């Protein structure tokens, strides 16, 4: 280590010397004589001065200047104006023992008219060779002959500003700074050359403050010469402080660099430890947690429980991911200021950490996607199962509708439920395919792991496929039952329709019978009209025959449908007798109408032949008479139905007389 400075090492201001210095038994004011030697002032007081304390004070003050400064010699001012001669003499002699080589001149300031008679027996100038320095007696006002006024304090009429308390305080600061700086330089040297470091207090700010003070005013007892206002650097502590500060800066810079390197290494070690801690947990306990959670559940409730467990695992991972984010930020900050070797190490750590975290995050996200898809699958499956149960319950219930409209409504409801089931099954297939896709897209675990994690995905695949097959079978069974129920309900609709149409046929046939009996009573005014009415009657009968045949066919269909539906009691059982009864009544009435029209046609034909003869023959008249009577007899005969009911026309004879027989025929008959 290079030497600290070129100045003598002053004695420290210990607790013993400090009270003595405060007494101001002697002091270096910073003034200089004409040879640039320092001025040492010893102000003697009227009290008894302790030579031991004065000697200690002189030893301390003389230890401050450097050898170069001491070589120029001291001018000692012994202020004896308030002291006795014997004390002055003792002090002067003591200087011979304390600083004989350094003293060039001793100026004894005498009191006015006090020592004139007492100094004659002892002449200091005669003792110059023995003392080693020159001693002169001088009054205070004559002191400027030897020393410039600007180098004297105001006690001797000079203009040099000196404050002993201020000097002492600054001396304390200086010595403290010097001691701490010297000790610190030793410690920094040891630290910089060793491999251990500790926290150090660097008094740079104190040194700068002290240097600032020294640059503003002089500081007594410093290295070098110059004093008073704008004194030379030799009397100031600036060079020593500046050199110490430079040494401190140099060593402290090395210390800071060393600390920076060690701090970086410490940071790297801490980051490496934290990275490995994160990696170890994610690859160890974190991965084990995920590996034990591979099932998808067999119901919605089980899937929700697995989802809750997964959220707990995610919460544990979130804490480590937060550490990852913090570490990533720290690594990024170090990368911007790190050296090449450090950057390579940091990038390797960052890459390792990112790979593990992203792989684990991908596993978590994939597991979350599988669970969400599984919940959707189980929810849709549960809903479809409820729909199938509702459809099955509807199919198992007996069908006893009151009419065809209610059957149509039930059939529509059945079809809607079947469509809902089909849509639900399609949704189950879609959700199942999504679960399978999510499971197939899950990131694989490390290739180093040979054992499969608990809850083999193949088991989950088989479970999904099994559920979808079961739903398909249940839907198919319900669909088959729907086909049977649909056929039965369509047959019931057809049965009701046949019954309604058969009743309608009975009503139509009854209306034809009523019309036949009430409106089909005219027999025509001549043969032509009667013949036309006879043709219309035959057509009318054909219509009635078709209506009757249609009704019988419908009733035969109801019988077949009832046998197919196994319904023994139906209201249509009364329809067939009603149909037969109306038809027989119509048949009898139609036959009677047919006979009457034919008799009327014979009568009109015979009458018209008579009208056409110029000479009427008796036989022709007999024929007209005979056919007329036969017709009248037929008209007066009531129609007797199979059940014994008789039906009589209201006025057949009057109709015949007024509308059938001509006037001349009526005259002949009379």
XYZ file of C-alpha atoms in Angstrom:
670
model
C 0.000 0.000 0.000
C 1.372 3.430 -0.905
C 2.088 5.935 1.907
C -0.851 7.945 3.074
C 0.755 11.436 3.039
C 4.025 13.474 3.286
C 3.156 15.094 6.597
C 4.205 14.216 10.111
C 1.667 12.249 12.039
C 0.344 14.563 14.783
C -0.522 13.291 18.174
C -4.158 12.572 18.649
C -6.421 14.836 20.679
C -6.985 12.372 23.490
C -9.201 13.043 26.446
C -6.035 14.019 28.455
C -4.633 16.676 26.143
C -7.955 18.214 25.103
C -8.691 19.943 28.471
C -5.129 21.312 28.470
C -5.468 22.709 24.945
C -8.675 24.422 25.938
C -6.632 26.484 28.454
C -4.793 28.154 25.549
C -1.346 27.874 27.215
C 0.164 28.082 23.743
C -1.122 28.248 20.210
C -0.166 28.458 16.572
C -2.049 31.460 15.230
C -1.123 30.747 11.617
C 1.023 33.816 11.417
C 4.570 33.765 9.968
C 7.707 35.709 10.581
C 9.709 37.352 7.840
C 11.580 34.063 7.231
C 8.250 32.256 6.703
C 8.712 30.474 9.960
C 5.662 29.692 12.022
C 4.812 31.897 14.983
C 4.232 30.055 18.248
C 2.533 32.168 20.889
C 2.762 31.420 24.638
C 0.403 33.789 26.491
C 1.432 33.616 30.167
C -1.191 34.593 32.690
C -1.041 36.012 36.185
C -1.938 32.589 37.569
C 0.668 29.974 38.169
C 1.336 28.225 34.870
C 1.837 24.481 34.976
C 5.082 23.720 33.174
C 3.976 20.144 32.671
C 0.781 21.198 30.933
C 2.666 23.805 28.892
C 5.189 21.168 27.858
C 2.369 18.843 26.807
C 0.758 21.652 24.845
C 4.035 22.453 23.080
C 4.618 18.788 22.305
C 1.210 18.568 20.661
C 1.501 21.829 18.714
C 5.009 21.011 17.480
C 3.821 17.596 16.285
C 1.437 19.193 13.803
C 3.748 20.888 11.236
C 5.761 18.763 8.845
C 9.514 18.418 8.932
C 9.828 20.778 6.013
C 7.920 23.431 7.900
C 9.892 22.830 11.080
C 13.134 23.266 9.194
C 12.298 26.909 8.596
C 12.248 27.443 12.359
C 9.751 28.897 14.772
C 9.413 32.386 16.134
C 8.144 32.070 19.681
C 6.285 34.977 21.241
C 6.292 34.664 25.037
C 3.724 37.115 26.318
C 4.957 37.935 29.810
C 2.986 41.066 30.353
C 0.784 39.426 32.916
C 3.376 37.062 34.403
C 6.431 37.142 36.590
C 9.969 37.191 35.367
C 10.970 33.910 36.882
C 8.124 32.182 35.067
C 9.174 33.809 31.790
C 12.711 32.697 32.383
C 11.581 29.178 33.151
C 9.504 29.059 29.971
C 12.406 30.290 27.847
C 14.721 27.723 29.342
C 12.105 25.061 28.839
C 12.030 25.882 25.128
C 15.676 24.799 25.027
C 14.643 21.353 26.150
C 11.385 21.090 24.169
C 12.219 22.595 20.778
C 15.815 23.822 20.698
C 16.468 23.001 17.053
C 13.151 24.344 15.773
C 13.262 27.742 17.570
C 14.877 30.554 15.600
C 13.815 33.514 17.679
C 12.121 34.034 21.009
C 10.390 37.367 21.497
C 9.634 37.993 25.122
C 6.966 40.669 25.405
C 7.767 42.513 28.569
C 5.510 44.615 30.724
C 6.118 48.352 30.764
C 8.810 49.413 33.346
C 8.614 46.240 35.290
C 11.630 44.149 34.297
C 14.130 46.907 33.487
C 16.158 46.379 36.609
C 15.693 42.679 36.876
C 16.959 41.517 33.558
C 20.401 43.059 33.890
C 21.812 40.075 35.709
C 20.669 37.660 32.977
C 21.163 38.561 29.344
C 19.554 36.121 26.966
C 21.644 37.288 24.076
C 24.760 36.201 25.883
C 23.236 32.758 26.267
C 22.448 32.386 22.582
C 25.091 29.770 21.969
C 24.047 27.766 24.974
C 20.324 28.127 24.344
C 20.535 27.545 20.606
C 18.254 30.408 19.710
C 18.128 34.186 20.084
C 16.007 35.767 22.822
C 14.968 39.396 22.719
C 12.930 41.473 25.140
C 10.496 43.694 23.396
C 7.435 45.687 24.250
C 4.186 44.903 22.516
C 4.247 48.037 20.398
C 7.775 47.268 19.193
C 6.986 43.701 18.159
C 6.191 44.814 14.627
C 9.934 45.395 14.106
C 10.342 41.658 13.874
C 6.965 40.492 12.685
C 4.562 42.023 10.220
C 1.332 43.381 11.805
C -0.772 41.220 9.519
C 0.912 38.160 11.048
C 0.156 39.238 14.610
C -3.072 38.758 16.483
C -5.011 41.628 17.913
C -3.409 40.957 21.352
C -0.204 42.462 19.924
C -1.841 45.128 17.825
C -1.966 42.969 14.700
C -4.777 42.203 12.274
C -4.540 38.408 12.172
C -7.889 36.840 13.093
C -7.588 33.902 15.436
C -10.324 32.134 17.441
C -8.888 29.450 19.686
C -12.229 27.693 20.240
C -12.913 27.620 16.519
C -9.411 26.293 15.871
C -9.851 23.603 18.479
C -13.204 22.487 17.028
C -11.796 22.337 13.542
C -8.754 20.519 14.828
C -11.044 17.933 16.355
C -12.872 17.535 13.029
C -9.595 17.311 11.143
C -8.079 14.733 13.425
C -11.273 12.704 13.438
C -11.372 12.785 9.654
C -7.668 11.949 9.417
C -7.941 9.090 11.887
C -11.056 7.616 10.300
C -9.724 8.068 6.776
C -6.375 6.465 7.654
C -8.095 3.559 9.354
C -10.541 3.237 6.497
C -7.767 3.228 3.913
C -6.137 0.337 5.762
C -9.418 -1.545 5.892
C -10.207 -0.835 2.236
C -6.774 -2.086 1.249
C -7.329 -5.305 3.174
C -10.850 -5.711 1.792
C -9.862 -4.980 -1.786
C -7.017 -7.477 -1.609
C -9.072 -10.117 0.194
C -12.317 -11.945 -0.587
C -14.391 -10.704 2.315
C -16.434 -7.559 2.504
C -18.251 -5.655 5.176
C -20.245 -2.493 5.412
C -18.077 0.600 5.853
C -18.829 4.209 6.704
C -17.000 6.369 4.180
C -16.454 9.929 5.604
C -16.262 11.549 2.187
C -18.961 14.064 2.978
C -17.202 15.031 6.201
C -13.933 15.422 4.288
C -15.563 17.630 1.675
C -17.118 19.811 4.376
C -13.773 20.126 6.127
C -12.034 20.933 2.857
C -14.622 23.583 2.111
C -13.968 25.182 5.493
C -10.220 25.113 4.908
C -10.601 26.720 1.527
C -12.591 29.571 3.057
C -10.222 30.334 5.952
C -6.898 29.160 7.197
C -6.549 26.377 9.699
C -3.861 26.539 12.392
C -1.511 23.667 12.911
C -1.763 22.432 9.294
C 0.846 21.282 6.884
C 2.831 23.921 4.988
C 3.287 27.647 5.432
C 1.246 30.718 4.774
C -1.026 32.313 7.308
C -3.395 35.147 7.891
C -5.778 36.266 5.268
C -5.055 34.208 2.068
C -2.272 32.220 3.664
C -0.101 29.825 1.775
C -1.022 26.172 1.394
C 1.729 25.106 3.777
C -0.240 26.334 6.757
C -3.498 24.858 5.567
C -4.655 21.288 5.941
C -5.981 21.370 2.379
C -3.192 19.306 0.796
C -3.439 16.634 3.445
C -7.226 16.561 3.316
C -7.215 16.549 -0.462
C -4.653 13.745 -0.571
C -6.635 11.734 1.925
C -9.778 12.380 -0.071
C -8.055 11.300 -3.280
C -6.769 8.154 -1.611
C -10.203 7.505 -0.165
C -11.841 8.015 -3.548
C -9.389 5.678 -5.222
C -9.737 2.956 -2.617
C -13.454 3.543 -2.302
C -13.872 3.282 -6.061
C -12.059 -0.031 -5.963
C -14.165 -0.998 -2.976
C -17.377 -0.010 -4.757
C -16.391 -1.985 -7.834
C -15.552 -4.961 -5.650
C -18.843 -4.594 -3.801
C -20.654 -4.215 -7.100
C -19.082 -7.400 -8.414
C -19.824 -9.230 -5.171
C -23.338 -7.828 -5.057
C -23.875 -8.959 -8.613
C -22.595 -12.387 -7.754
C -24.790 -12.408 -4.675
C -27.765 -11.289 -6.772
C -27.014 -13.961 -9.341
C -26.748 -16.596 -6.630
C -29.997 -15.432 -5.034
C -31.782 -15.356 -8.400
C -30.384 -18.785 -9.241
C -31.586 -20.128 -5.895
C -35.050 -18.619 -6.357
C -35.276 -19.868 -9.940
C -34.359 -23.369 -8.849
C -36.865 -23.098 -6.012
C -39.636 -22.196 -8.484
C -38.535 -24.845 -10.989
C -38.246 -27.506 -8.299
C -41.742 -26.841 -6.990
C -43.372 -26.648 -10.417
C -41.664 -29.807 -11.633
C -42.150 -31.563 -8.314
C -45.188 -30.914 -6.079
C -46.921 -28.751 -8.697
C -46.723 -31.414 -11.384
C -47.725 -34.131 -8.946
C -50.841 -32.171 -8.033
C -51.834 -31.953 -11.691
C -51.013 -35.581 -12.398
C -53.351 -36.739 -9.654
C -56.191 -34.716 -11.200
C -56.825 -36.398 -14.551
C -60.392 -37.662 -14.041
C -63.380 -35.867 -15.567
C -66.085 -37.199 -13.219
C -69.136 -39.292 -13.999
C -71.716 -36.607 -13.249
C -72.199 -32.869 -13.112
C -71.668 -32.795 -9.351
C -68.445 -34.795 -9.622
C -67.161 -32.492 -12.381
C -67.922 -29.421 -10.242
C -65.994 -30.948 -7.334
C -63.038 -31.550 -9.644
C -63.305 -27.941 -10.860
C -63.151 -26.665 -7.274
C -60.082 -28.818 -6.610
C -58.461 -27.483 -9.783
C -59.080 -23.896 -8.675
C -57.254 -24.668 -5.424
C -54.320 -26.012 -7.432
C -54.378 -22.907 -9.637
C -54.300 -20.738 -6.512
C -51.154 -22.516 -5.315
C -49.547 -22.099 -8.722
C -50.458 -18.397 -8.807
C -48.148 -17.720 -5.871
C -45.211 -19.272 -7.722
C -46.138 -17.539 -10.960
C -45.998 -14.231 -9.066
C -42.443 -15.130 -8.004
C -41.698 -15.936 -11.662
C -42.877 -12.481 -12.759
C -40.749 -10.804 -10.094
C -37.701 -12.882 -11.022
C -38.214 -12.147 -14.697
C -38.210 -8.417 -13.959
C -35.032 -8.729 -11.886
C -33.310 -10.735 -14.611
C -34.371 -8.195 -17.251
C -32.893 -5.380 -15.146
C -29.599 -7.261 -14.732
C -29.423 -8.143 -18.424
C -29.281 -4.470 -19.364
C -26.190 -3.853 -17.210
C -24.547 -7.259 -17.012
C -21.333 -8.433 -18.610
C -21.173 -11.027 -21.340
C -20.611 -13.984 -19.023
C -23.315 -12.805 -16.636
C -25.723 -12.177 -19.510
C -25.249 -15.726 -20.784
C -25.894 -17.150 -17.314
C -28.942 -14.921 -16.787
C -30.402 -15.800 -20.166
C -29.978 -19.488 -19.432
C -31.772 -19.072 -16.099
C -34.492 -16.966 -17.703
C -35.022 -19.520 -20.453
C -35.165 -22.407 -18.002
C -37.612 -20.563 -15.769
C -39.810 -19.494 -18.678
C -39.891 -22.978 -20.180
C -40.981 -24.579 -16.931
C -43.543 -21.882 -16.094
C -45.073 -21.808 -19.570
C -45.234 -25.602 -19.698
C -46.925 -25.720 -16.303
C -49.304 -22.884 -17.271
C -50.177 -24.782 -20.445
C -50.957 -27.885 -18.359
C -53.189 -25.825 -16.071
C -55.016 -24.199 -18.973
C -55.464 -27.523 -20.747
C -56.818 -29.114 -17.575
C -59.204 -26.170 -17.146
C -60.439 -26.573 -20.715
C -61.009 -30.303 -20.194
C -62.958 -29.672 -16.990
C -65.122 -26.997 -18.594
C -65.828 -29.269 -21.552
C -66.586 -32.146 -19.157
C -69.027 -29.996 -17.197
C -70.772 -29.022 -20.410
C -70.914 -32.681 -21.463
C -72.289 -33.873 -18.107
C -74.804 -31.022 -17.985
C -76.078 -31.806 -21.483
C -76.143 -35.536 -20.701
C -78.136 -34.909 -17.531
C -80.594 -32.742 -19.419
C -80.958 -35.356 -22.171
C -81.528 -38.077 -19.562
C -84.335 -36.030 -18.036
C -85.850 -35.491 -21.481
C -85.704 -39.231 -22.206
C -87.314 -39.976 -18.841
C -90.114 -37.528 -19.619
C -90.642 -39.026 -23.081
C -90.615 -42.548 -21.687
C -93.169 -41.585 -19.039
C -95.416 -40.144 -21.739
C -95.061 -43.300 -23.817
C -95.845 -45.586 -20.889
C -99.061 -43.731 -20.010
C -102.379 -45.030 -21.421
C -103.906 -43.109 -24.290
C -107.601 -42.440 -23.752
C -108.410 -39.309 -25.706
C -111.982 -38.122 -26.031
C -111.779 -37.108 -29.677
C -109.493 -36.842 -32.646
C -108.434 -33.274 -31.859
C -106.978 -34.292 -28.506
C -105.221 -37.192 -30.220
C -103.727 -34.776 -32.745
C -102.552 -32.532 -29.906
C -100.976 -35.463 -28.063
C -99.327 -36.625 -31.253
C -97.879 -33.143 -31.852
C -96.559 -33.021 -28.291
C -94.992 -36.440 -28.764
C -93.263 -35.343 -31.967
C -91.948 -32.178 -30.267
C -90.497 -34.193 -27.402
C -88.852 -36.557 -29.862
C -87.311 -33.639 -31.734
C -86.060 -32.221 -28.444
C -84.466 -35.555 -27.597
C -82.818 -35.735 -31.014
C -81.438 -32.220 -30.586
C -80.231 -33.132 -27.079
C -78.472 -36.247 -28.368
C -76.784 -34.199 -31.095
C -75.629 -31.734 -28.434
C -74.298 -34.596 -26.275
C -72.307 -35.898 -29.243
C -70.943 -32.434 -29.915
C -69.977 -31.866 -26.281
C -68.481 -35.345 -26.067
C -66.399 -34.718 -29.192
C -65.197 -31.457 -27.629
C -64.109 -33.263 -24.446
C -62.251 -35.866 -26.498
C -60.598 -33.131 -28.537
C -59.508 -31.265 -25.409
C -58.089 -34.420 -23.870
C -56.215 -35.283 -27.059
C -54.730 -31.770 -27.231
C -53.378 -31.839 -23.666
C -49.591 -31.159 -23.518
C -47.587 -34.283 -22.818
C -45.528 -34.669 -19.669
C -41.772 -34.896 -19.650
C -40.234 -37.729 -21.654
C -38.240 -38.684 -18.579
C -41.423 -39.882 -16.895
C -42.130 -43.481 -17.768
C -45.132 -44.123 -15.550
C -48.514 -42.897 -16.674
C -50.183 -40.423 -14.331
C -53.202 -41.594 -12.326
C -56.455 -41.344 -14.232
C -55.404 -42.617 -17.671
C -56.942 -40.427 -20.404
C -57.910 -43.619 -22.212
C -60.292 -44.412 -19.345
C -61.862 -40.983 -19.787
C -62.227 -41.588 -23.522
C -63.971 -44.905 -22.895
C -66.210 -43.254 -20.306
C -67.300 -40.524 -22.747
C -67.915 -43.030 -25.522
C -69.845 -45.301 -23.160
C -72.119 -42.452 -22.051
C -72.793 -41.405 -25.638
C -73.592 -45.025 -26.628
C -75.932 -45.379 -23.660
C -77.754 -42.175 -24.597
C -78.005 -43.407 -28.186
C -79.516 -46.725 -27.065
C -82.018 -45.020 -24.785
C -82.993 -42.637 -27.544
C -83.383 -45.533 -29.995
C -85.645 -47.441 -27.586
C -87.757 -44.355 -27.075
C -87.857 -43.744 -30.804
C -89.116 -47.294 -31.408
C -91.794 -46.788 -28.783
C -92.683 -43.466 -30.381
C -93.173 -45.233 -33.708
C -95.582 -47.706 -32.097
C -97.396 -44.962 -30.227
C -97.556 -42.826 -33.361
C -99.146 -45.719 -35.313
C -101.633 -46.352 -32.559
C -102.560 -42.692 -32.309
C -102.916 -42.414 -36.088
C -105.204 -45.452 -36.021
C -107.225 -43.813 -33.277
C -107.454 -40.673 -35.345
C -108.605 -42.793 -38.271
C -111.099 -44.585 -36.027
C -112.573 -41.327 -34.820
C -112.659 -40.083 -38.391
C -114.474 -43.225 -39.598
C -116.979 -42.970 -36.764
C -117.607 -39.300 -37.517
C -117.975 -39.979 -41.254
C -120.302 -42.966 -40.574
C -122.527 -40.758 -38.436
C -122.433 -38.195 -41.195
C -123.551 -40.893 -43.662
C -126.487 -41.772 -41.381
C -127.442 -38.118 -41.195
C -127.190 -37.735 -44.976
C -129.284 -40.840 -45.536
C -131.856 -39.558 -43.053
C -131.976 -36.257 -44.885
C -132.530 -38.112 -48.193
C -135.337 -40.117 -46.587
C -136.925 -36.978 -45.224
C -136.723 -35.305 -48.601
C -138.192 -38.395 -50.271
C -141.152 -38.461 -47.935
C -141.879 -34.764 -47.795
C -140.901 -33.255 -51.112
C -140.967 -36.098 -53.617
C -144.821 -36.345 -53.822
C -145.730 -35.001 -57.271
C -146.427 -37.495 -60.026
C -146.319 -35.161 -63.023
C -148.961 -33.545 -65.214
C -148.275 -35.656 -68.247
C -146.331 -38.668 -69.265
C -143.286 -36.689 -70.255
C -142.971 -35.013 -66.876
C -143.658 -38.270 -65.048
C -141.021 -40.036 -67.094
C -138.511 -37.291 -66.204
C -139.402 -37.544 -62.542
C -138.953 -41.293 -62.734
C -135.411 -40.866 -64.105
C -134.564 -38.382 -61.352
C -135.937 -40.737 -58.767
C -133.650 -43.529 -59.928
C -130.643 -41.187 -59.672
C -131.819 -40.089 -56.255
C -131.935 -43.717 -55.190
C -128.427 -44.262 -56.568
C -127.124 -41.407 -54.407
C -128.767 -42.882 -51.364
C -127.330 -46.288 -52.233
C -123.793 -44.799 -52.456
C -124.262 -43.051 -49.111
C -125.392 -46.270 -47.515
C -122.496 -48.236 -49.002
C -120.001 -45.559 -47.841
C -121.394 -45.707 -44.334
C -121.156 -49.485 -44.225
C -117.521 -49.350 -45.420
C -116.657 -46.827 -42.697
C -118.288 -48.972 -40.066
C -116.450 -52.021 -41.333
C -113.164 -50.005 -41.041
C -114.006 -49.058 -37.442
C -114.449 -52.710 -36.649
C -111.016 -53.518 -38.033
C -109.433 -50.537 -36.201
C -111.106 -51.486 -32.936
C -109.748 -54.984 -33.281
C -106.263 -53.570 -33.965
C -106.515 -51.139 -31.048
C -108.191 -53.758 -28.833
C -110.964 -51.437 -27.821
C -114.183 -53.435 -27.338
C -116.606 -50.738 -26.354
C -117.060 -47.913 -28.821
C -119.950 -45.576 -29.486
C -119.850 -46.635 -33.132
C -121.584 -49.907 -32.197
C -124.976 -48.073 -32.380
C -124.258 -46.523 -35.744
C -124.675 -49.661 -37.882
C -128.267 -50.448 -36.694
C -129.198 -46.811 -37.224
C -127.726 -46.913 -40.702
C -129.566 -50.150 -41.572
C -132.826 -48.874 -40.152
C -132.712 -45.616 -42.124
C -131.678 -47.485 -45.235
C -134.599 -49.932 -44.986
C -137.027 -47.047 -44.484
C -135.526 -45.309 -47.476
C -135.642 -48.487 -49.561
C -139.353 -49.035 -48.784
C -140.166 -45.411 -49.471
C -138.148 -45.379 -52.666
C -139.826 -48.545 -53.891
C -143.228 -47.072 -53.138
C -142.252 -43.885 -54.940
C -141.054 -45.970 -57.883
C -144.375 -47.867 -58.062
C -146.481 -44.733 -57.885
C -144.499 -43.002 -60.622
C -144.838 -46.057 -62.848
C -148.659 -46.208 -62.237
C -148.878 -42.485 -62.915
C -146.945 -42.966 -66.158
C -149.414 -45.726 -67.227
C -152.356 -43.514 -66.395
C -150.971 -40.504 -68.320
C -150.052 -42.661 -71.273
C -153.590 -44.203 -71.490
C -155.243 -40.800 -71.064
C -153.117 -39.195 -73.725
C -154.063 -41.966 -76.193
C -157.711 -41.266 -75.542
C -157.168 -37.605 -76.185
C -155.530 -38.369 -79.443
C -158.452 -40.554 -80.759
C -161.043 -38.862 -82.895
C -163.624 -41.386 -81.911
C -163.086 -42.614 -78.348
C -163.299 -46.340 -77.933
C -164.849 -47.863 -74.885
C -161.866 -50.086 -74.310
C -159.600 -47.067 -74.171
C -161.849 -45.403 -71.674
C -161.970 -48.597 -69.598
C -158.178 -48.687 -69.639
C -157.954 -45.087 -68.441
C -160.544 -45.768 -65.820
C -158.816 -48.892 -64.630
C -155.310 -47.280 -64.450
C -156.738 -44.230 -62.734
C -158.464 -46.288 -60.068
C -155.335 -48.371 -59.533
C -153.314 -45.208 -59.096
C -155.834 -43.746 -56.703
C -155.894 -46.901 -54.665
C -152.083 -46.869 -54.522
C -152.042 -43.291 -53.417
C -154.466 -43.892 -50.614
C -152.446 -46.837 -49.296
C -149.964 -45.760 -46.527
C -146.278 -46.744 -46.573
C -145.525 -49.350 -43.908
C -141.885 -49.420 -42.674
C -140.194 -52.624 -41.353
C -140.635 -51.460 -37.772
C -144.453 -51.121 -38.399
C -144.506 -47.352 -38.696
C -147.049 -46.068 -41.291
C -146.573 -42.963 -43.409
C -149.514 -41.420 -45.364
C -149.354 -38.670 -48.017
C -151.531 -35.663 -47.182
C -153.661 -35.172 -50.364
C -152.802 -37.585 -53.151
C -156.381 -37.738 -54.628
C -156.805 -33.986 -54.817
C -153.428 -33.691 -56.387
C -154.442 -36.246 -58.953
C -157.848 -34.661 -59.699
C -156.533 -31.121 -60.040
C -153.257 -31.808 -61.732
C -153.463 -35.156 -63.511
C -156.936 -35.577 -65.125
C -157.834 -33.184 -67.926
C -161.145 -31.329 -67.745
C -162.857 -33.265 -70.458
C -161.878 -36.520 -68.836
C -163.380 -35.354 -65.605
C -166.674 -34.625 -67.560
C -166.775 -38.088 -69.038
C -166.265 -39.651 -65.671
C -169.200 -37.730 -64.258
